[in-house]
Amino acid sequence: MGKDAREVLSRGQQKTLATLMLLAQAKAYRSARGDVPVILLDDLAAELDSSHRERLLKDMLGLGGQVLLTALTDADLMNWLPDETRRFAVQSGQVRVL
């Protein structure tokens, strides 16, 4: 007790904890307001293995709201995204629809 999470958790555990806290806030917001906030998450795959990515992504999508994610490669997230997912690529300052 009394220790900072950075001192006792791995980077992956820290990212999982932060994402779970974000999900808890989104669920509380949904309960209080009857609406789901937009969730923005940068590079979900960083520091997380595929099973943790899958679980967190399914939990985020289960909220029913809009989720905006970044990833370095399609393989980082594509296995768990719904077919209707809209995808974009940003390269050299240009955005294109995939």
Short mmCIF file of N, CA and C in Angstrom, two decimals:
data_model
loop_
_atom_site.label_atom_id
_atom_site.label_comp_id
_atom_site.label_asym_id
_atom_site.label_seq_id
_atom_site.Cartn_x
_atom_site.Cartn_y
_atom_site.Cartn_z
N MET A 1 0.84 -1.18 0.00
CA MET A 1 0.00 0.00 0.00
C MET A 1 0.88 1.24 0.00
N GLY A 2 0.34 2.29 -0.58
CA GLY A 2 1.05 3.55 -0.59
C GLY A 2 2.09 3.67 -1.68
N LYS A 3 2.18 2.67 -2.58
CA LYS A 3 3.15 2.75 -3.66
C LYS A 3 2.47 3.17 -4.94
N ASP A 4 3.21 3.86 -5.76
CA ASP A 4 2.73 4.28 -7.07
C ASP A 4 2.64 3.06 -7.98
N ALA A 5 1.61 3.02 -8.82
CA ALA A 5 1.42 1.88 -9.73
C ALA A 5 2.64 1.68 -10.62
N ARG A 6 3.33 2.75 -10.98
CA ARG A 6 4.53 2.63 -11.83
C ARG A 6 5.64 1.86 -11.15
N GLU A 7 5.62 1.81 -9.83
CA GLU A 7 6.66 1.11 -9.09
C GLU A 7 6.42 -0.39 -9.00
N VAL A 8 5.17 -0.82 -9.10
CA VAL A 8 4.86 -2.23 -8.86
C VAL A 8 4.24 -2.95 -10.05
N LEU A 9 3.79 -2.22 -11.07
CA LEU A 9 3.15 -2.85 -12.22
C LEU A 9 4.04 -2.75 -13.45
N SER A 10 3.95 -3.76 -14.30
CA SER A 10 4.64 -3.70 -15.58
C SER A 10 3.95 -2.66 -16.46
N ARG A 11 4.58 -2.30 -17.58
CA ARG A 11 3.96 -1.33 -18.48
C ARG A 11 2.63 -1.86 -19.03
N GLY A 12 2.58 -3.14 -19.33
CA GLY A 12 1.34 -3.74 -19.81
C GLY A 12 0.25 -3.70 -18.75
N GLN A 13 0.62 -3.98 -17.51
CA GLN A 13 -0.35 -3.92 -16.41
C GLN A 13 -0.82 -2.48 -16.19
N GLN A 14 0.07 -1.52 -16.32
CA GLN A 14 -0.31 -0.12 -16.19
C GLN A 14 -1.31 0.28 -17.28
N LYS A 15 -1.04 -0.16 -18.51
CA LYS A 15 -1.94 0.18 -19.61
C LYS A 15 -3.30 -0.50 -19.39
N THR A 16 -3.29 -1.74 -18.94
CA THR A 16 -4.55 -2.43 -18.67
C THR A 16 -5.33 -1.70 -17.58
N LEU A 17 -4.66 -1.33 -16.52
CA LEU A 17 -5.31 -0.60 -15.42
C LEU A 17 -5.89 0.72 -15.91
N ALA A 18 -5.12 1.48 -16.67
CA ALA A 18 -5.60 2.77 -17.18
C ALA A 18 -6.81 2.58 -18.09
N THR A 19 -6.78 1.55 -18.94
CA THR A 19 -7.91 1.29 -19.84
C THR A 19 -9.14 0.85 -19.06
N LEU A 20 -8.95 0.02 -18.05
CA LEU A 20 -10.09 -0.40 -17.22
C LEU A 20 -10.69 0.79 -16.47
N MET A 21 -9.85 1.71 -16.03
CA MET A 21 -10.36 2.91 -15.37
C MET A 21 -11.16 3.76 -16.36
N LEU A 22 -10.69 3.86 -17.59
CA LEU A 22 -11.42 4.57 -18.64
C LEU A 22 -12.78 3.93 -18.88
N LEU A 23 -12.80 2.60 -18.95
CA LEU A 23 -14.06 1.89 -19.15
C LEU A 23 -15.02 2.09 -17.98
N ALA A 24 -14.49 2.09 -16.77
CA ALA A 24 -15.32 2.32 -15.59
C ALA A 24 -15.94 3.72 -15.64
N GLN A 25 -15.15 4.70 -16.05
CA GLN A 25 -15.68 6.06 -16.18
C GLN A 25 -16.77 6.11 -17.25
N ALA A 26 -16.54 5.45 -18.37
CA ALA A 26 -17.52 5.44 -19.45
C ALA A 26 -18.82 4.78 -19.00
N LYS A 27 -18.72 3.70 -18.25
CA LYS A 27 -19.92 3.02 -17.74
C LYS A 27 -20.66 3.90 -16.73
N ALA A 28 -19.92 4.58 -15.87
CA ALA A 28 -20.54 5.47 -14.89
C ALA A 28 -21.22 6.64 -15.60
N TYR A 29 -20.58 7.16 -16.62
CA TYR A 29 -21.16 8.25 -17.40
C TYR A 29 -22.46 7.79 -18.07
N ARG A 30 -22.42 6.60 -18.64
CA ARG A 30 -23.61 6.04 -19.30
C ARG A 30 -24.75 5.89 -18.29
N SER A 31 -24.45 5.40 -17.09
CA SER A 31 -25.48 5.24 -16.06
C SER A 31 -26.05 6.57 -15.60
N ALA A 32 -25.19 7.56 -15.44
CA ALA A 32 -25.62 8.86 -14.93
C ALA A 32 -26.34 9.70 -15.98
N ARG A 33 -25.87 9.61 -17.22
CA ARG A 33 -26.39 10.49 -18.27
C ARG A 33 -27.28 9.79 -19.29
N GLY A 34 -27.25 8.46 -19.31
CA GLY A 34 -28.02 7.74 -20.30
C GLY A 34 -27.42 7.82 -21.69
N ASP A 35 -26.17 8.17 -21.77
CA ASP A 35 -25.48 8.30 -23.04
C ASP A 35 -24.07 7.74 -22.88
N VAL A 36 -23.47 7.35 -23.97
CA VAL A 36 -22.12 6.79 -23.91
C VAL A 36 -21.14 7.80 -24.49
N PRO A 37 -20.06 8.09 -23.78
CA PRO A 37 -19.08 9.03 -24.33
C PRO A 37 -18.30 8.39 -25.48
N VAL A 38 -17.72 9.23 -26.30
CA VAL A 38 -16.80 8.75 -27.33
C VAL A 38 -15.51 8.37 -26.63
N ILE A 39 -14.99 7.18 -26.94
CA ILE A 39 -13.74 6.71 -26.34
C ILE A 39 -12.62 6.84 -27.36
N LEU A 40 -11.56 7.51 -26.97
CA LEU A 40 -10.37 7.66 -27.81
C LEU A 40 -9.22 6.94 -27.12
N LEU A 41 -8.57 6.04 -27.85
CA LEU A 41 -7.47 5.29 -27.24
C LEU A 41 -6.34 5.13 -28.25
N ASP A 42 -5.18 5.59 -27.87
CA ASP A 42 -4.02 5.54 -28.75
C ASP A 42 -3.25 4.24 -28.56
N ASP A 43 -3.03 3.55 -29.64
CA ASP A 43 -2.17 2.36 -29.73
C ASP A 43 -2.48 1.31 -28.65
N LEU A 44 -3.68 0.78 -28.71
CA LEU A 44 -4.11 -0.25 -27.77
C LEU A 44 -3.14 -1.43 -27.72
N ALA A 45 -2.53 -1.74 -28.85
CA ALA A 45 -1.66 -2.92 -28.93
C ALA A 45 -0.33 -2.74 -28.17
N ALA A 46 0.08 -1.50 -27.96
CA ALA A 46 1.36 -1.28 -27.28
C ALA A 46 1.31 -1.86 -25.88
N GLU A 47 2.25 -2.67 -25.56
CA GLU A 47 2.42 -3.25 -24.23
C GLU A 47 1.42 -4.33 -23.87
N LEU A 48 0.48 -4.67 -24.76
CA LEU A 48 -0.54 -5.67 -24.43
C LEU A 48 -0.46 -6.86 -25.36
N ASP A 49 -0.59 -8.06 -24.80
CA ASP A 49 -0.63 -9.24 -25.65
C ASP A 49 -2.02 -9.36 -26.28
N SER A 50 -2.15 -10.28 -27.21
CA SER A 50 -3.39 -10.37 -27.99
C SER A 50 -4.61 -10.68 -27.12
N SER A 51 -4.47 -11.50 -26.09
CA SER A 51 -5.63 -11.84 -25.26
C SER A 51 -6.13 -10.62 -24.48
N HIS A 52 -5.20 -9.79 -23.99
CA HIS A 52 -5.60 -8.57 -23.28
C HIS A 52 -6.20 -7.55 -24.24
N ARG A 53 -5.62 -7.42 -25.44
CA ARG A 53 -6.20 -6.51 -26.45
C ARG A 53 -7.62 -6.93 -26.78
N GLU A 54 -7.83 -8.22 -26.99
CA GLU A 54 -9.15 -8.73 -27.35
C GLU A 54 -10.17 -8.41 -26.24
N ARG A 55 -9.83 -8.70 -25.02
CA ARG A 55 -10.75 -8.50 -23.90
C ARG A 55 -11.11 -7.03 -23.73
N LEU A 56 -10.09 -6.16 -23.75
CA LEU A 56 -10.35 -4.73 -23.57
C LEU A 56 -11.15 -4.16 -24.74
N LEU A 57 -10.84 -4.60 -25.95
CA LEU A 57 -11.56 -4.11 -27.11
C LEU A 57 -13.02 -4.56 -27.08
N LYS A 58 -13.27 -5.79 -26.71
CA LYS A 58 -14.64 -6.28 -26.60
C LYS A 58 -15.41 -5.50 -25.53
N ASP A 59 -14.76 -5.20 -24.42
CA ASP A 59 -15.41 -4.41 -23.36
C ASP A 59 -15.75 -3.01 -23.86
N MET A 60 -14.82 -2.38 -24.60
CA MET A 60 -15.08 -1.04 -25.14
C MET A 60 -16.23 -1.06 -26.13
N LEU A 61 -16.20 -2.01 -27.04
CA LEU A 61 -17.25 -2.10 -28.05
C LEU A 61 -18.59 -2.45 -27.42
N GLY A 62 -18.57 -3.17 -26.31
CA GLY A 62 -19.78 -3.56 -25.61
C GLY A 62 -20.54 -2.40 -24.99
N LEU A 63 -19.89 -1.25 -24.85
CA LEU A 63 -20.55 -0.07 -24.31
C LEU A 63 -21.59 0.48 -25.28
N GLY A 64 -21.40 0.20 -26.57
CA GLY A 64 -22.36 0.64 -27.57
C GLY A 64 -22.11 2.02 -28.14
N GLY A 65 -21.07 2.68 -27.74
CA GLY A 65 -20.78 4.02 -28.25
C GLY A 65 -19.71 3.98 -29.33
N GLN A 66 -19.25 5.15 -29.68
CA GLN A 66 -18.22 5.27 -30.69
C GLN A 66 -16.85 5.11 -30.04
N VAL A 67 -16.01 4.30 -30.66
CA VAL A 67 -14.65 4.07 -30.17
C VAL A 67 -13.68 4.41 -31.30
N LEU A 68 -12.74 5.29 -31.00
CA LEU A 68 -11.71 5.65 -31.97
C LEU A 68 -10.38 5.11 -31.45
N LEU A 69 -9.74 4.29 -32.26
CA LEU A 69 -8.49 3.64 -31.87
C LEU A 69 -7.41 3.93 -32.89
N THR A 70 -6.18 3.95 -32.43
CA THR A 70 -5.06 3.99 -33.36
C THR A 70 -4.29 2.68 -33.22
N ALA A 71 -3.64 2.29 -34.30
CA ALA A 71 -2.81 1.09 -34.29
C ALA A 71 -1.72 1.26 -35.35
N LEU A 72 -0.59 0.64 -35.11
CA LEU A 72 0.48 0.72 -36.09
C LEU A 72 0.23 -0.19 -37.28
N THR A 73 -0.44 -1.31 -37.04
CA THR A 73 -0.75 -2.24 -38.14
C THR A 73 -2.18 -2.76 -37.99
N ASP A 74 -2.77 -3.20 -39.10
CA ASP A 74 -4.11 -3.79 -39.07
C ASP A 74 -4.15 -5.01 -38.17
N ALA A 75 -3.10 -5.78 -38.19
CA ALA A 75 -3.08 -7.04 -37.43
C ALA A 75 -3.23 -6.81 -35.93
N ASP A 76 -2.91 -5.62 -35.45
CA ASP A 76 -2.99 -5.34 -34.02
C ASP A 76 -4.42 -5.40 -33.49
N LEU A 77 -5.41 -5.12 -34.35
CA LEU A 77 -6.80 -5.03 -33.87
C LEU A 77 -7.82 -5.74 -34.74
N MET A 78 -7.53 -5.98 -35.99
CA MET A 78 -8.54 -6.42 -36.96
C MET A 78 -9.27 -7.70 -36.58
N ASN A 79 -8.65 -8.59 -35.89
CA ASN A 79 -9.30 -9.86 -35.55
C ASN A 79 -10.53 -9.67 -34.67
N TRP A 80 -10.63 -8.55 -33.97
CA TRP A 80 -11.70 -8.37 -32.99
C TRP A 80 -12.66 -7.24 -33.34
N LEU A 81 -12.46 -6.60 -34.47
CA LEU A 81 -13.34 -5.50 -34.84
C LEU A 81 -14.54 -5.99 -35.64
N PRO A 82 -15.69 -5.38 -35.44
CA PRO A 82 -16.87 -5.76 -36.22
C PRO A 82 -16.65 -5.47 -37.71
N ASP A 83 -17.35 -6.18 -38.57
CA ASP A 83 -17.21 -6.01 -40.01
C ASP A 83 -17.51 -4.59 -40.46
N GLU A 84 -18.43 -3.92 -39.78
CA GLU A 84 -18.83 -2.58 -40.20
C GLU A 84 -17.88 -1.48 -39.73
N THR A 85 -16.76 -1.84 -39.14
CA THR A 85 -15.78 -0.88 -38.67
C THR A 85 -15.25 -0.03 -39.82
N ARG A 86 -15.24 1.27 -39.62
CA ARG A 86 -14.66 2.18 -40.61
C ARG A 86 -13.20 2.37 -40.27
N ARG A 87 -12.36 2.24 -41.29
CA ARG A 87 -10.92 2.32 -41.08
C ARG A 87 -10.33 3.43 -41.93
N PHE A 88 -9.32 4.07 -41.37
CA PHE A 88 -8.63 5.16 -42.06
C PHE A 88 -7.14 4.94 -41.90
N ALA A 89 -6.38 5.45 -42.85
CA ALA A 89 -4.92 5.42 -42.75
C ALA A 89 -4.41 6.85 -42.84
N VAL A 90 -3.41 7.15 -42.03
CA VAL A 90 -2.77 8.46 -42.08
C VAL A 90 -1.32 8.21 -42.45
N GLN A 91 -0.91 8.82 -43.54
CA GLN A 91 0.47 8.64 -43.99
C GLN A 91 0.94 9.94 -44.62
N SER A 92 2.06 10.43 -44.17
CA SER A 92 2.64 11.69 -44.67
C SER A 92 1.64 12.83 -44.62
N GLY A 93 0.86 12.87 -43.54
CA GLY A 93 -0.10 13.95 -43.35
C GLY A 93 -1.39 13.82 -44.15
N GLN A 94 -1.56 12.73 -44.87
CA GLN A 94 -2.74 12.51 -45.69
C GLN A 94 -3.62 11.43 -45.06
N VAL A 95 -4.92 11.67 -45.00
CA VAL A 95 -5.87 10.70 -44.47
C VAL A 95 -6.62 10.08 -45.63
N ARG A 96 -6.72 8.75 -45.62
CA ARG A 96 -7.50 8.08 -46.65
C ARG A 96 -8.35 6.99 -46.01
N VAL A 97 -9.51 6.77 -46.61
CA VAL A 97 -10.43 5.73 -46.15
C VAL A 97 -9.94 4.42 -46.71
N LEU A 98 -9.93 3.40 -45.85
CA LEU A 98 -9.52 2.04 -46.31
C LEU A 98 -10.75 1.23 -46.66
#
